[in-house]
Structure formats: C-alpha cells, structure tokens
Tab-separated table of C-alpha atoms in Angstrom:
chain	number	residue	atom	x	y	z
S	1	UNK	CA	-20.990	-42.904	-106.858
S	2	UNK	CA	-19.048	-39.638	-106.576
S	3	UNK	CA	-15.912	-39.669	-108.548
S	4	UNK	CA	-12.252	-38.483	-107.677
S	5	UNK	CA	-9.507	-37.614	-110.040
S	6	UNK	CA	-6.787	-38.979	-107.700
S	7	UNK	CA	-5.625	-42.579	-107.850
S	8	UNK	CA	-4.207	-43.094	-104.614
S	9	UNK	CA	-5.793	-45.414	-102.030
S	10	UNK	CA	-7.952	-44.760	-99.049
S	11	UNK	CA	-5.971	-43.077	-96.299
S	12	UNK	CA	-5.153	-45.067	-93.242
S	13	UNK	CA	-7.323	-44.480	-90.134
S	14	UNK	CA	-6.489	-41.960	-87.783
S	15	UNK	CA	-5.862	-43.966	-84.525
S	16	UNK	CA	-6.892	-41.988	-81.727
S	17	UNK	CA	-7.327	-38.271	-80.545
S	18	UNK	CA	-5.091	-36.692	-78.107
S	19	UNK	CA	-6.501	-35.231	-74.940
S	20	UNK	CA	-4.940	-32.207	-73.449
S	21	UNK	CA	-5.784	-30.252	-70.485
S	22	UNK	CA	-4.289	-26.927	-69.212
S	23	UNK	CA	-4.532	-24.991	-65.968
S	24	UNK	CA	-3.830	-21.408	-66.539
S	25	UNK	CA	-2.971	-18.454	-64.374
S	26	UNK	CA	-1.909	-15.191	-65.459
S	27	UNK	CA	0.584	-16.393	-68.021
S	28	UNK	CA	1.889	-19.340	-66.250
S	29	UNK	CA	0.498	-22.796	-66.993
S	30	UNK	CA	1.109	-26.413	-66.260
S	31	UNK	CA	0.303	-29.269	-68.788
S	32	UNK	CA	-0.305	-32.828	-68.384
S	33	UNK	CA	-1.509	-35.113	-71.100
S	34	UNK	CA	-0.815	-38.341	-72.924
S	35	UNK	CA	-0.625	-38.316	-76.584
S	36	UNK	CA	-1.979	-41.281	-78.916
S	37	UNK	CA	-0.354	-39.721	-81.975
S	38	UNK	CA	-2.184	-39.381	-85.129
S	39	UNK	CA	-0.528	-40.864	-87.866
S	40	UNK	CA	-2.535	-39.568	-90.874
S	41	UNK	CA	-1.239	-36.814	-92.906
S	42	UNK	CA	0.142	-33.972	-90.874
S	43	UNK	CA	-1.158	-31.448	-93.458
S	44	UNK	CA	-3.787	-31.210	-96.218
S	45	UNK	CA	-1.209	-31.712	-98.729
S	46	UNK	CA	-1.055	-35.506	-99.006
S	47	UNK	CA	1.321	-36.590	-96.295
S	48	UNK	CA	0.416	-40.375	-95.752
S	49	UNK	CA	1.765	-42.225	-92.884
S	50	UNK	CA	1.426	-45.914	-91.603
S	51	UNK	CA	-0.932	-46.487	-88.650
S	52	UNK	CA	0.829	-46.402	-85.179
S	53	UNK	CA	0.895	-44.480	-81.939
S	54	UNK	CA	3.418	-43.303	-79.540
S	55	UNK	CA	2.548	-42.271	-76.047
S	56	UNK	CA	4.306	-40.037	-73.688
S	57	UNK	CA	3.610	-37.622	-70.781
S	58	UNK	CA	5.439	-34.888	-69.488
S	59	UNK	CA	5.185	-32.020	-67.134
S	60	UNK	CA	5.933	-28.467	-68.611
S	61	UNK	CA	7.156	-27.306	-65.144
S	62	UNK	CA	9.771	-30.184	-64.847
S	63	UNK	CA	13.164	-28.751	-64.078
S	64	UNK	CA	15.268	-31.850	-64.651
S	65	UNK	CA	15.205	-31.844	-68.413
S	66	UNK	CA	16.187	-29.316	-71.047
S	67	UNK	CA	14.626	-28.129	-74.284
S	68	UNK	CA	16.864	-29.861	-76.492
S	69	UNK	CA	15.621	-33.289	-74.932
S	70	UNK	CA	12.013	-32.255	-74.989
S	71	UNK	CA	11.178	-33.285	-78.504
S	72	UNK	CA	9.824	-36.900	-78.831
S	73	UNK	CA	12.340	-39.489	-79.196
S	74	UNK	CA	9.847	-41.786	-80.820
S	75	UNK	CA	10.383	-42.822	-84.382
S	76	UNK	CA	8.832	-40.574	-86.987
S	77	UNK	CA	6.287	-42.021	-89.211
S	78	UNK	CA	7.258	-42.911	-92.759
S	79	UNK	CA	5.879	-40.391	-95.141
S	80	UNK	CA	4.778	-41.125	-98.698
S	81	UNK	CA	4.225	-37.979	-100.578
S	82	UNK	CA	2.108	-37.464	-103.436
S	83	UNK	CA	1.725	-34.055	-105.216
S	84	UNK	CA	3.047	-31.545	-102.821
S	85	UNK	CA	-0.093	-29.752	-103.274
S	86	UNK	CA	-2.902	-32.294	-103.637
S	87	UNK	CA	-5.598	-32.480	-101.026
S	88	UNK	CA	-6.233	-35.468	-98.816
S	89	UNK	CA	-8.935	-38.094	-100.126
S	90	UNK	CA	-11.536	-37.475	-97.489
S	91	UNK	CA	-11.363	-33.565	-98.379
S	92	UNK	CA	-11.988	-34.386	-101.930
S	93	UNK	CA	-14.959	-36.668	-101.044
S	94	UNK	CA	-16.496	-33.882	-99.210
S	95	UNK	CA	-15.953	-31.568	-102.196
S	96	UNK	CA	-17.726	-33.917	-104.481
S	97	UNK	CA	-20.545	-34.228	-102.010
S	98	UNK	CA	-21.038	-30.687	-101.873
S	99	UNK	CA	-20.717	-30.215	-105.662
S	100	UNK	CA	-23.415	-33.039	-106.082
S	101	UNK	CA	-25.941	-30.644	-104.291
S	102	UNK	CA	-26.015	-28.397	-107.347
S	103	UNK	CA	-23.416	-25.949	-105.804
S	104	UNK	CA	-21.924	-23.399	-108.274
S	105	UNK	CA	-20.287	-20.950	-105.920
S	106	UNK	CA	-16.824	-21.129	-104.577
S	107	UNK	CA	-16.527	-22.904	-101.121
S	108	UNK	CA	-14.049	-24.106	-98.831
S	109	UNK	CA	-13.800	-27.657	-97.150
S	110	UNK	CA	-12.551	-27.209	-93.683
S	111	UNK	CA	-11.156	-30.408	-91.924
S	112	UNK	CA	-10.781	-29.594	-88.182
S	113	UNK	CA	-8.858	-32.816	-87.806
S	114	UNK	CA	-6.029	-31.180	-89.629
S	115	UNK	CA	-5.793	-28.467	-86.788
S	116	UNK	CA	-5.472	-31.281	-84.157
S	117	UNK	CA	-2.892	-33.004	-86.218
S	118	UNK	CA	-0.950	-29.821	-86.350
S	119	UNK	CA	-1.305	-29.546	-82.613
S	120	UNK	CA	0.095	-32.770	-81.989
S	121	UNK	CA	3.015	-32.048	-84.293
S	122	UNK	CA	3.580	-28.933	-82.133
S	123	UNK	CA	3.624	-30.794	-78.942
S	124	UNK	CA	6.219	-33.480	-80.320
S	125	UNK	CA	8.620	-30.863	-81.191
S	126	UNK	CA	7.956	-27.876	-78.900
S	127	UNK	CA	6.451	-29.497	-76.019
S	128	UNK	CA	7.461	-26.721	-73.598
S	129	UNK	CA	6.259	-23.827	-75.714
S	130	UNK	CA	2.540	-23.083	-75.052
S	131	UNK	CA	1.001	-21.816	-78.388
S	132	UNK	CA	-1.001	-18.899	-78.393
S	133	UNK	CA	-2.968	-18.931	-81.723
S	134	UNK	CA	-2.655	-15.731	-83.831
S	135	UNK	CA	-6.510	-14.956	-84.525
S	136	UNK	CA	-5.577	-12.588	-87.201
S	137	UNK	CA	-4.640	-15.482	-89.407
S	138	UNK	CA	-8.086	-16.799	-89.681
S	139	UNK	CA	-10.772	-15.945	-86.805
S	140	UNK	CA	-12.980	-18.782	-87.857
S	141	UNK	CA	-14.956	-19.794	-84.896
S	142	UNK	CA	-14.508	-23.536	-85.597
S	143	UNK	CA	-10.760	-23.123	-85.521
S	144	UNK	CA	-11.091	-20.954	-82.396
S	145	UNK	CA	-13.264	-23.745	-80.689
S	146	UNK	CA	-11.056	-26.568	-81.759
S	147	UNK	CA	-7.739	-24.984	-80.371
S	148	UNK	CA	-9.656	-23.857	-77.115
S	149	UNK	CA	-10.637	-27.342	-76.640
S	150	UNK	CA	-6.979	-28.547	-77.164
S	151	UNK	CA	-5.873	-25.953	-74.566
S	152	UNK	CA	-3.927	-23.493	-76.528
S	153	UNK	CA	-3.787	-19.684	-75.618
S	154	UNK	CA	-4.815	-16.998	-78.107
S	155	UNK	CA	-2.852	-13.913	-79.592
S	156	UNK	CA	-5.410	-11.193	-80.096
S	157	UNK	CA	-4.696	-7.687	-81.969
S	158	UNK	CA	-8.044	-6.017	-81.340
S	159	UNK	CA	-11.166	-5.668	-79.302
S	160	UNK	CA	-13.064	-7.687	-81.884
S	161	UNK	CA	-10.609	-10.626	-81.699
S	162	UNK	CA	-10.767	-10.558	-77.903
S	163	UNK	CA	-14.537	-10.823	-78.158
S	164	UNK	CA	-14.459	-13.630	-80.726
S	165	UNK	CA	-11.838	-15.567	-78.347
S	166	UNK	CA	-14.031	-15.059	-75.108
S	167	UNK	CA	-17.053	-16.109	-77.189
S	168	UNK	CA	-15.335	-19.387	-77.758
S	169	UNK	CA	-15.311	-19.940	-74.018
S	170	UNK	CA	-11.625	-19.011	-73.396
S	171	UNK	CA	-10.484	-17.800	-70.106
S	172	UNK	CA	-9.251	-14.261	-70.492
S	173	UNK	CA	-6.016	-15.326	-68.798
S	174	UNK	CA	-5.110	-17.370	-71.813
S	175	UNK	CA	-5.110	-14.426	-74.001
S	176	UNK	CA	-2.311	-12.060	-74.861
S	177	UNK	CA	-3.206	-8.831	-76.357
S	178	UNK	CA	-0.061	-8.777	-78.866
S	179	UNK	CA	-0.588	-5.555	-80.646
S	180	UNK	CA	2.178	-3.124	-79.774
S	181	UNK	CA	0.054	-0.021	-80.797
S	182	UNK	CA	-3.459	-0.308	-79.572
S	183	UNK	CA	-6.562	1.981	-79.805
S	184	UNK	CA	-7.368	3.402	-76.293
S	185	UNK	CA	-10.910	2.253	-76.137
S	186	UNK	CA	-9.550	-1.411	-76.862
S	187	UNK	CA	-7.079	-1.263	-73.942
S	188	UNK	CA	-10.113	-0.157	-71.696
S	189	UNK	CA	-12.162	-3.056	-73.131
S	190	UNK	CA	-9.190	-5.492	-72.361
S	191	UNK	CA	-9.115	-4.294	-68.738
S	192	UNK	CA	-12.752	-4.830	-68.085
S	193	UNK	CA	-12.661	-8.171	-69.940
S	194	UNK	CA	-9.871	-9.473	-67.633
S	195	UNK	CA	-7.096	-9.513	-70.282
S	196	UNK	CA	-4.159	-8.382	-68.649
S	197	UNK	CA	-1.139	-9.520	-70.611
S	198	UNK	CA	-0.294	-6.998	-73.469
S	199	UNK	CA	2.601	-6.022	-75.584
S	200	UNK	CA	4.359	-2.520	-76.045
S	201	UNK	CA	7.535	-1.371	-77.750
S	202	UNK	CA	7.902	2.397	-76.609
S	203	UNK	CA	7.356	4.694	-73.792
S	204	UNK	CA	4.149	6.410	-75.105
S	205	UNK	CA	2.384	3.202	-75.469
S	206	UNK	CA	3.442	2.064	-71.967
S	207	UNK	CA	2.160	5.260	-70.534
S	208	UNK	CA	-1.111	4.899	-72.296
S	209	UNK	CA	-1.670	1.257	-71.146
S	210	UNK	CA	-0.762	2.373	-67.486
S	211	UNK	CA	-3.480	4.977	-67.585
S	212	UNK	CA	-6.262	2.836	-69.018
S	213	UNK	CA	-5.170	-0.489	-67.644
S	214	UNK	CA	-3.154	-0.080	-64.520
S	215	UNK	CA	-2.883	-3.768	-63.510
S	216	UNK	CA	-1.685	-4.795	-67.077
S	217	UNK	CA	1.108	-7.290	-67.092
S	218	UNK	CA	3.283	-5.803	-69.859
S	219	UNK	CA	5.666	-7.393	-72.358
S	220	UNK	CA	8.312	-5.623	-74.247
S	221	UNK	CA	8.369	-6.227	-77.974
S	222	UNK	CA	11.953	-6.434	-79.356
S	223	UNK	CA	13.223	-5.707	-82.789
S	224	UNK	CA	14.822	-8.830	-84.189
S	225	UNK	CA	16.222	-9.933	-87.745
S	226	UNK	CA	13.159	-10.601	-89.896
S	227	UNK	CA	14.903	-10.083	-93.310
S	228	UNK	CA	14.316	-13.886	-93.966
S	229	UNK	CA	10.414	-13.919	-93.778
S	230	UNK	CA	7.690	-13.741	-96.144
S	231	UNK	CA	6.137	-10.704	-94.332
S	232	UNK	CA	8.542	-8.742	-92.367
S	233	UNK	CA	7.393	-6.890	-89.367
S	234	UNK	CA	10.384	-5.079	-88.037
S	235	UNK	CA	9.919	-1.644	-89.849
S	236	UNK	CA	6.758	-1.169	-87.928
S	237	UNK	CA	7.157	-2.886	-84.479
S	238	UNK	CA	9.813	-3.478	-81.964
S	239	UNK	CA	12.355	-1.802	-79.732
S	240	UNK	CA	16.134	-2.009	-80.611
S	241	UNK	CA	18.336	-3.315	-77.797
S	242	UNK	CA	20.020	0.078	-77.562
S	243	UNK	CA	16.550	1.570	-76.340
S	244	UNK	CA	15.762	-1.160	-74.042
S	245	UNK	CA	17.431	0.526	-71.032
S	246	UNK	CA	15.621	3.940	-71.347
S	247	UNK	CA	12.228	2.044	-72.001
S	248	UNK	CA	12.447	0.005	-68.809
S	249	UNK	CA	13.727	3.079	-66.810
S	250	UNK	CA	10.564	4.924	-68.040
S	251	UNK	CA	8.427	1.760	-66.960
S	252	UNK	CA	10.059	1.776	-63.558
S	253	UNK	CA	9.304	5.407	-63.129
S	254	UNK	CA	5.488	5.110	-63.891
S	255	UNK	CA	5.247	1.832	-62.118
S	256	UNK	CA	4.357	-0.409	-64.931
S	257	UNK	CA	4.545	-4.175	-64.408
S	258	UNK	CA	6.815	-5.506	-67.111
S	259	UNK	CA	6.966	-9.201	-66.879
S	260	UNK	CA	8.667	-10.344	-69.977
S	261	UNK	CA	9.888	-9.824	-73.632
S	262	UNK	CA	8.413	-10.730	-76.987
S	263	UNK	CA	9.709	-10.972	-80.605
S	264	UNK	CA	8.550	-11.897	-83.789
S	265	UNK	CA	10.788	-13.086	-86.651
S	266	UNK	CA	8.219	-12.198	-89.335
S	267	UNK	CA	5.308	-14.258	-90.897
S	268	UNK	CA	6.526	-17.050	-92.912
S	269	UNK	CA	10.054	-17.387	-91.732
S	270	UNK	CA	12.444	-19.404	-93.981
S	271	UNK	CA	15.644	-19.370	-91.980
S	272	UNK	CA	16.083	-21.457	-88.744
S	273	UNK	CA	18.970	-19.269	-87.545
S	274	UNK	CA	16.645	-16.250	-87.229
S	275	UNK	CA	14.914	-17.770	-84.289
S	276	UNK	CA	18.257	-18.598	-82.424
S	277	UNK	CA	19.397	-15.160	-83.032
S	278	UNK	CA	16.138	-13.699	-81.548
S	279	UNK	CA	16.326	-15.788	-78.542
S	280	UNK	CA	19.977	-14.475	-78.007
S	281	UNK	CA	18.619	-11.064	-78.282
S	282	UNK	CA	15.801	-11.574	-75.933
S	283	UNK	CA	18.349	-12.969	-73.318
S	284	UNK	CA	20.330	-9.714	-73.452
S	285	UNK	CA	16.818	-7.728	-72.794
S	286	UNK	CA	16.338	-10.030	-69.757
S	287	UNK	CA	19.731	-9.339	-68.568
S	288	UNK	CA	19.049	-5.511	-68.999
S	289	UNK	CA	15.888	-5.974	-67.145
S	290	UNK	CA	17.390	-7.587	-64.106
S	291	UNK	CA	20.087	-4.908	-64.034
S	292	UNK	CA	17.197	-2.426	-63.376
S	293	UNK	CA	15.394	-4.549	-60.856
S	294	UNK	CA	12.819	-6.448	-63.145
S	295	UNK	CA	12.238	-10.003	-62.598
S	296	UNK	CA	10.990	-11.245	-66.191
S	297	UNK	CA	9.012	-14.476	-66.193
S	298	UNK	CA	7.651	-14.596	-69.647
S	299	UNK	CA	9.143	-15.033	-73.209
S	300	UNK	CA	6.893	-14.952	-76.150
S	301	UNK	CA	8.893	-16.191	-79.224
S	302	UNK	CA	6.298	-14.936	-81.705
S	303	UNK	CA	5.252	-16.836	-84.976
S	304	UNK	CA	6.552	-17.474	-88.526
S	305	UNK	CA	6.259	-21.132	-88.409
S	306	UNK	CA	5.198	-22.997	-91.500
S	307	UNK	CA	1.702	-24.158	-92.229
S	308	UNK	CA	2.649	-27.188	-94.463
S	309	UNK	CA	5.442	-29.378	-95.652
S	310	UNK	CA	6.011	-27.102	-98.841
S	311	UNK	CA	7.665	-24.346	-96.917
S	312	UNK	CA	11.393	-23.845	-97.376
S	313	UNK	CA	12.304	-25.111	-94.009
S	314	UNK	CA	10.612	-27.849	-91.946
S	315	UNK	CA	8.890	-27.256	-88.690
S	316	UNK	CA	10.956	-30.011	-87.187
S	317	UNK	CA	14.223	-28.030	-88.117
S	318	UNK	CA	12.791	-25.013	-86.428
S	319	UNK	CA	11.795	-26.915	-83.324
S	320	UNK	CA	15.347	-28.357	-82.996
S	321	UNK	CA	16.944	-24.974	-83.420
S	322	UNK	CA	14.613	-23.471	-80.882
S	323	UNK	CA	14.939	-26.244	-78.310
S	324	UNK	CA	18.808	-25.876	-78.581
S	325	UNK	CA	18.661	-21.992	-78.264
S	326	UNK	CA	16.140	-22.031	-75.457
S	327	UNK	CA	18.087	-24.683	-73.438
S	328	UNK	CA	21.156	-22.406	-73.572
S	329	UNK	CA	19.490	-18.950	-72.771
S	330	UNK	CA	16.221	-19.909	-70.961
S	331	UNK	CA	16.616	-23.431	-69.432
S	332	UNK	CA	13.610	-24.964	-67.694
S	333	UNK	CA	15.307	-24.213	-64.380
S	334	UNK	CA	14.943	-20.625	-65.014
S	335	UNK	CA	11.251	-20.857	-64.398
S	336	UNK	CA	10.613	-18.525	-67.427
S	337	UNK	CA	7.271	-19.396	-69.187
S	338	UNK	CA	7.771	-19.852	-73.049
S	339	UNK	CA	4.875	-19.135	-75.336
S	340	UNK	CA	4.510	-18.423	-79.073
S	341	UNK	CA	2.232	-17.024	-81.689
S	342	UNK	CA	1.681	-19.456	-84.332
S	343	UNK	CA	-1.137	-18.643	-86.928
S	344	UNK	CA	-0.518	-20.309	-90.357
S	345	UNK	CA	0.977	-23.252	-88.541
S	346	UNK	CA	-2.535	-24.343	-87.406
S	347	UNK	CA	-4.781	-22.804	-89.805
S	348	UNK	CA	-3.120	-23.233	-93.402
S	349	UNK	CA	-3.622	-27.021	-93.900
S	350	UNK	CA	-7.324	-27.138	-92.582
S	351	UNK	CA	-8.749	-25.278	-95.532
S	352	UNK	CA	-9.157	-26.451	-99.050
S	353	UNK	CA	-10.678	-24.031	-101.515
S	354	UNK	CA	-12.897	-25.104	-104.472
S	355	UNK	CA	-13.653	-22.863	-107.513
S	356	UNK	CA	-15.719	-23.011	-110.323
S	357	UNK	CA	-14.804	-22.298	-113.858
S	358	UNK	CA	-17.190	-19.643	-114.736
S	359	UNK	CA	-15.923	-18.626	-118.282
S	360	UNK	CA	-13.054	-19.712	-120.582
S	361	UNK	CA	-11.528	-18.222	-123.529
S	362	UNK	CA	-8.416	-18.444	-125.870
S	363	UNK	CA	-5.669	-15.864	-125.303
S	364	UNK	CA	-5.446	-13.539	-128.290
S	365	UNK	CA	-3.755	-15.150	-131.297
S	366	UNK	CA	-3.572	-18.581	-129.553
S	367	UNK	CA	-5.091	-20.772	-132.070
S	368	UNK	CA	-5.410	-20.524	-135.972
S	369	UNK	CA	-8.621	-22.556	-135.672
S	370	UNK	CA	-11.500	-21.355	-133.809
S	371	UNK	CA	-13.803	-23.604	-131.708
S	372	UNK	CA	-17.298	-24.121	-132.689
S	373	UNK	CA	-20.434	-24.992	-130.578
S	374	UNK	CA	-20.369	-28.545	-131.489
S	375	UNK	CA	-16.506	-28.904	-131.345
S	376	UNK	CA	-15.346	-27.154	-128.230
S	377	UNK	CA	-11.749	-26.102	-127.455
S	378	UNK	CA	-10.684	-29.640	-126.687
S	379	UNK	CA	-11.269	-30.680	-130.303
S	380	UNK	CA	-8.525	-28.050	-131.654
S	381	UNK	CA	-5.831	-29.085	-129.185
S	382	UNK	CA	-2.684	-29.575	-130.958
S	383	UNK	CA	-3.615	-27.475	-134.017
S	384	UNK	CA	-0.859	-25.163	-134.805
S	385	UNK	CA	-1.284	-21.794	-133.436
S	386	UNK	CA	-0.627	-18.232	-135.183
S	387	UNK	CA	3.042	-17.220	-134.962
S	388	UNK	CA	4.037	-20.854	-135.016
S	389	UNK	CA	3.059	-22.040	-131.475
S	390	UNK	CA	2.356	-25.606	-131.043
S	391	UNK	CA	-0.208	-25.356	-128.203
S	392	UNK	CA	-3.267	-23.223	-127.245
S	393	UNK	CA	-3.119	-20.935	-124.255
S	394	UNK	CA	-6.227	-20.900	-122.214
S	395	UNK	CA	-7.763	-18.177	-119.977
S	396	UNK	CA	-9.983	-19.521	-117.099
S	397	UNK	CA	-12.227	-17.268	-115.138
S	398	UNK	CA	-13.257	-18.617	-111.749
S	399	UNK	CA	-15.705	-17.369	-108.911
S	400	UNK	CA	-13.029	-16.211	-106.352
S	401	UNK	CA	-10.074	-14.101	-106.876
S	402	UNK	CA	-7.781	-11.340	-105.454
S	403	UNK	CA	-10.570	-9.328	-103.668
S	404	UNK	CA	-11.516	-12.583	-101.935
S	405	UNK	CA	-9.637	-15.491	-100.864
S	406	UNK	CA	-6.600	-14.872	-102.917
S	407	UNK	CA	-5.747	-11.571	-101.301
S	408	UNK	CA	-3.063	-13.827	-99.790
S	409	UNK	CA	-1.131	-13.035	-103.052
S	410	UNK	CA	-0.964	-9.603	-102.403
S	411	UNK	CA	-0.823	-9.338	-98.640
S	412	UNK	CA	0.802	-12.650	-97.600
S	413	UNK	CA	3.256	-13.049	-100.725
S	414	UNK	CA	1.573	-16.607	-101.121
S	415	UNK	CA	2.188	-18.909	-103.873
S	416	UNK	CA	-0.859	-21.078	-104.849
S	417	UNK	CA	-1.084	-24.175	-106.862
S	418	UNK	CA	-4.436	-24.825	-108.608
S	419	UNK	CA	-5.343	-28.643	-109.221
S	420	UNK	CA	-8.132	-29.713	-111.632
S	421	UNK	CA	-10.711	-31.683	-109.551
S	422	UNK	CA	-11.507	-34.230	-112.318
S	423	UNK	CA	-9.472	-33.544	-115.430
S	424	UNK	CA	-10.671	-35.106	-118.599
S	425	UNK	CA	-7.181	-35.865	-119.476
S	426	UNK	CA	-4.694	-35.683	-116.625
S	427	UNK	CA	-1.609	-36.393	-118.820
S	428	UNK	CA	-2.266	-33.237	-121.117
S	429	UNK	CA	-1.286	-29.816	-119.876
S	430	UNK	CA	-1.597	-26.650	-121.652
S	431	UNK	CA	-0.351	-23.075	-121.020
S	432	UNK	CA	-3.069	-21.318	-118.976
S	433	UNK	CA	-3.802	-18.474	-116.786
S	434	UNK	CA	-6.666	-18.149	-113.984
S	435	UNK	CA	-8.403	-14.971	-113.301
S	436	UNK	CA	-10.847	-14.043	-110.497
S	437	UNK	CA	-14.446	-12.830	-111.285
S	438	UNK	CA	-14.264	-9.003	-110.828
S	439	UNK	CA	-13.966	-6.391	-113.446
S	440	UNK	CA	-10.414	-5.425	-112.303
S	441	UNK	CA	-7.771	-6.318	-114.826
S	442	UNK	CA	-5.450	-7.127	-112.030
S	443	UNK	CA	-7.618	-9.771	-110.605
S	444	UNK	CA	-5.258	-12.657	-111.703
S	445	UNK	CA	-4.687	-15.742	-109.638
S	446	UNK	CA	-2.045	-17.371	-111.731
S	447	UNK	CA	-0.154	-16.843	-115.063
S	448	UNK	CA	1.844	-18.957	-117.340
S	449	UNK	CA	0.915	-22.374	-115.741
S	450	UNK	CA	0.266	-25.773	-117.029
S	451	UNK	CA	-3.316	-27.135	-116.543
S	452	UNK	CA	-5.379	-29.776	-118.173
S	453	UNK	CA	-8.090	-28.400	-120.499
S	454	UNK	CA	-11.157	-27.424	-118.260
S	455	UNK	CA	-14.878	-26.685	-119.478
S	456	UNK	CA	-17.200	-24.078	-118.151
S	457	UNK	CA	-18.676	-25.622	-114.995
S	458	UNK	CA	-15.591	-27.885	-114.029
S	459	UNK	CA	-13.948	-27.345	-110.721
S	460	UNK	CA	-10.376	-26.828	-109.542
S	461	UNK	CA	-9.137	-26.547	-105.831
S	462	UNK	CA	-6.242	-25.192	-103.967
S	463	UNK	CA	-4.924	-26.750	-100.849
S	464	UNK	CA	-3.489	-25.133	-97.760
S	465	UNK	CA	-5.787	-22.061	-98.051
S	466	UNK	CA	-6.644	-21.533	-94.448
S	467	UNK	CA	-4.082	-18.649	-93.564
S	468	UNK	CA	-4.619	-15.107	-94.414
S	469	UNK	CA	-7.261	-15.833	-96.972
S	470	UNK	CA	-10.740	-15.587	-95.915
S	471	UNK	CA	-9.853	-13.314	-93.031
S	472	UNK	CA	-9.036	-10.606	-95.302
S	473	UNK	CA	-11.584	-10.942	-98.168
S	474	UNK	CA	-14.071	-8.442	-99.413
S	475	UNK	CA	-17.258	-8.149	-101.046
S	476	UNK	CA	-15.922	-5.902	-104.026
S	477	UNK	CA	-18.244	-5.996	-107.110
S	478	UNK	CA	-20.845	-7.812	-104.985
S	479	UNK	CA	-18.854	-11.030	-104.879
S	480	UNK	CA	-19.522	-12.833	-101.642
S	481	UNK	CA	-16.898	-14.624	-99.890
S	482	UNK	CA	-16.971	-18.532	-100.157
S	483	UNK	CA	-19.034	-20.490	-97.797
S	484	UNK	CA	-17.318	-23.228	-95.603
S	485	UNK	CA	-18.189	-26.923	-95.259
S	486	UNK	CA	-16.854	-28.301	-92.019
S	487	UNK	CA	-15.979	-32.006	-91.242
S	488	UNK	CA	-13.628	-33.936	-89.066
S	489	UNK	CA	-11.812	-36.711	-91.175
S	490	UNK	CA	-10.636	-38.309	-88.051
S	491	UNK	CA	-14.140	-38.951	-86.891
S	492	UNK	CA	-15.338	-39.961	-90.437
S	493	UNK	CA	-12.530	-42.572	-90.406
S	494	UNK	CA	-13.492	-43.859	-86.912
S	495	UNK	CA	-16.940	-44.258	-88.234
C-alpha cells in the first residue's frame, strides 16, 4: 500500500457539483444556476469541512437587490485547519501513485476540483461580478477548459492567449483583451477573431485601436492605489483621473466607442480598502464620461484576489468590502455590468508541486564528524558542530528551481513552504536550505528553514503552486519544466 506521512483522516466526500450556464452578449450576461455547494476544502491547503449543501438561485439582472445582500446568507461550513501549507490527502495519494511508477523528475499534481471549489466560493461572495480568468496566471488547457465549462469569461493579454482561449471553445464575446498597450498585429487579430472588448489608458493607444479595430468596444484603464499589493502595476498602466477628461474628449473626436472603465489594485492585494477606493475612483470616471456624452455600461474591477487562505486578507473580507462599495456607487439598478480579472484566485490551489532530492551535503563547517558510506548524515545528528553549533545545517538540491516553477520567488514575490512527503522523523527538524538544479549560485528556493533530514531520492512538495509558476518557467541549463498529472478529487470521492 502506498504510504503518506500525514495522519489526518480521509477527507469528507464532495457532495455535488455546481452547474452553471451563461448567456453572453458583447459584455452583458445573465446567469441562472443552482448551487449544491462543495463542502470539501476550498483550497489545496488542508481546509476540511463537514458534509452539507446549500442551494440558492438568483438572476444577475435582478434590480430589487443590492450587492451587499448578494453574498450567501447560508451558514459557512466549519473549517478544521491542519498545516497551512499541507496538501489535501487525495493529492498526496496521487503523488505517491505517480512516484511508484519510478518517476524521478519533478511533477505537478493538478486537482481540477479545486478550481470548481474556488468558483463556488466566488459565487457565494461576489455573485453579481462575473469573473474573467487572467490567462497570464496559468494558461494550462485544463484550467481553461474547466473554467469555460463553468461559464467564466477570460482576460487575455496577447494574440497567443486569445488563441488558447478560443481553442478551449470559448465564445470571443466572453474575452476581454485587457492589455492597455498592445502590439498592432495582435489588435488586428482580435478584430478578425471577434474579440471586441479591449482596454486602453492613453490617446495614442486609442487611436491605434480605432485604426486597426474600428468596431472595438473600448474600456479606459484607470490608475488606482496599488501600494498594498505584492506586484504593483500602476507605474506602468492606468490613466490618472485628471487626465480622463482629455482622453475621453479625444475618444469622442475620433469616434471611439468607450463603453466603460477598468482598474487593477495590483496582483496579490493585501488591503481591502484598496478595492473600495478604486471603486470610488471609477465612479468619478463614470461621471466624467457622462458629462461628455458617454453612456458607460461596463466596470472591470480587475484582480488581486488571494488564491488560498494563507493570504494576509481573506477573500470573504474582500467580497464584503466590494459588495458594500458597489452597492453605493454601482447599484444593480444602474444596469452597469461588473466583471473582474481573477488569476491566482482560481489557479493557485489547483497545483501541488513534487520535487526530488537529487543531492545533499552539509554546509561548510556544519559538523565536526563526517558521514561515512555506511553511516549517513542521520547517524551524526546531534553531534556537536564546529564553532560550538549543536545541529548540522543541510543543503538539499532538488530538480526544480528559480529558472523553473520557482520563478515566482523573483517575479511574483511569492513565499513557498516545503513539506517533506514522508519524513523519517517528523518531530526532528534541522536548519536547512533548498537549492535548484542549475549551475547558477542564485538558484536558491529557501534558506534558513527547518526540515526533517532527507536522503537523496526523497521527495518534498509545495502546495498552492498554480499561480505564476509554470507559466514563466524556462529550459535554462537544459532542465525541462515539470510534467502535470491531472485528476478530479471530487469525481474520485464520488466513485
């Protein structure tokens, strides 16, 4: 029987799947669905909930309710949290099954059920905001197909991303080309593909779009406060409010069809007030547009939503803040369509990365006693080190690193948490560092952490690795990206 190092019991079954259908026009949509809520963990980080289900239905075009009352009033499931970074038991089962085939290379276990669970969470807390998945976060075809089946839209930043989404069977009317600075040929491609909604933040971009895509339905990207985010975007994108009148006058002069406003508080936002402040700025831009004869009908509130419960702020808190702010500035009675661009929110928890320990050594001057072939490092644990240190310091080399999945440490300011898949002694932890496989001395994943002692050939894993990881990996030094093993934990539980 395959082993697992985690002692917790089998997860409760996932009760039923949610069924969602959307009817899409250009940017407007209606949605009708009933949700039999999943009660399994909402992420791949060991949230365990009791079995149960809540059902509700709604119409996103209803005008008798406000955003603040839109979130489900049903009781939240009790959560029993284990390690904040431990993977779900079914994920570890799949990991062991794949290792048992003789696998040595790093690989991902991708649980598509986690994506559906995140979608159900979104609909509980922001039911009147249609998510447009940020493809840049992770363009994995399985993610795209899963979200397309659920009925999300898609936020694309390039011709290639548009092609990928169209290949998943998505209606081009459910795509927003949300890159404010686009290559001309990509704009022309969007026109031929029927992707009509696209963003801009300046007069020159608007003129270019008008020439290459005369029928485009354009959306003005605003500058907002993104100082409370992992990855601020405002230094590169967004029109300040003082410039909005001049930009819209130019739009009027060239006959551009400006249909709304967008903003982005930055990727990985950790301050809920950033959202309400941005919504208030968007309201001012709407009012400026109205004074110039525009009738805006679309608000894109961007991304920045957390991908798991280890984030500094909870998605539930963001949802409550947004519902309150949207009720005040863009009530349902206004008829304004609200969309968003979540990326990590959907992708992060779906991927768990397994890496193999390909080499190990003691840090210089770590031990006074050297290991022997018949008595490896574990035999000298606890021996007094040089310079009076009591414990050894281990350096582990694994077969993925900064040039692969862990580029997120550089580009996304991520923090990762290694877990030994099957530690020999889970109670004993020693100072350690983890290094990638390349010849670059900067290829370090973690320093000065505590890990149980591991042998060459042992495995460790990292949960919540679906966002801004594989999407930006390279083949540096000839190391190939990890393969992906897909499964649906909900279907497995049902069987």
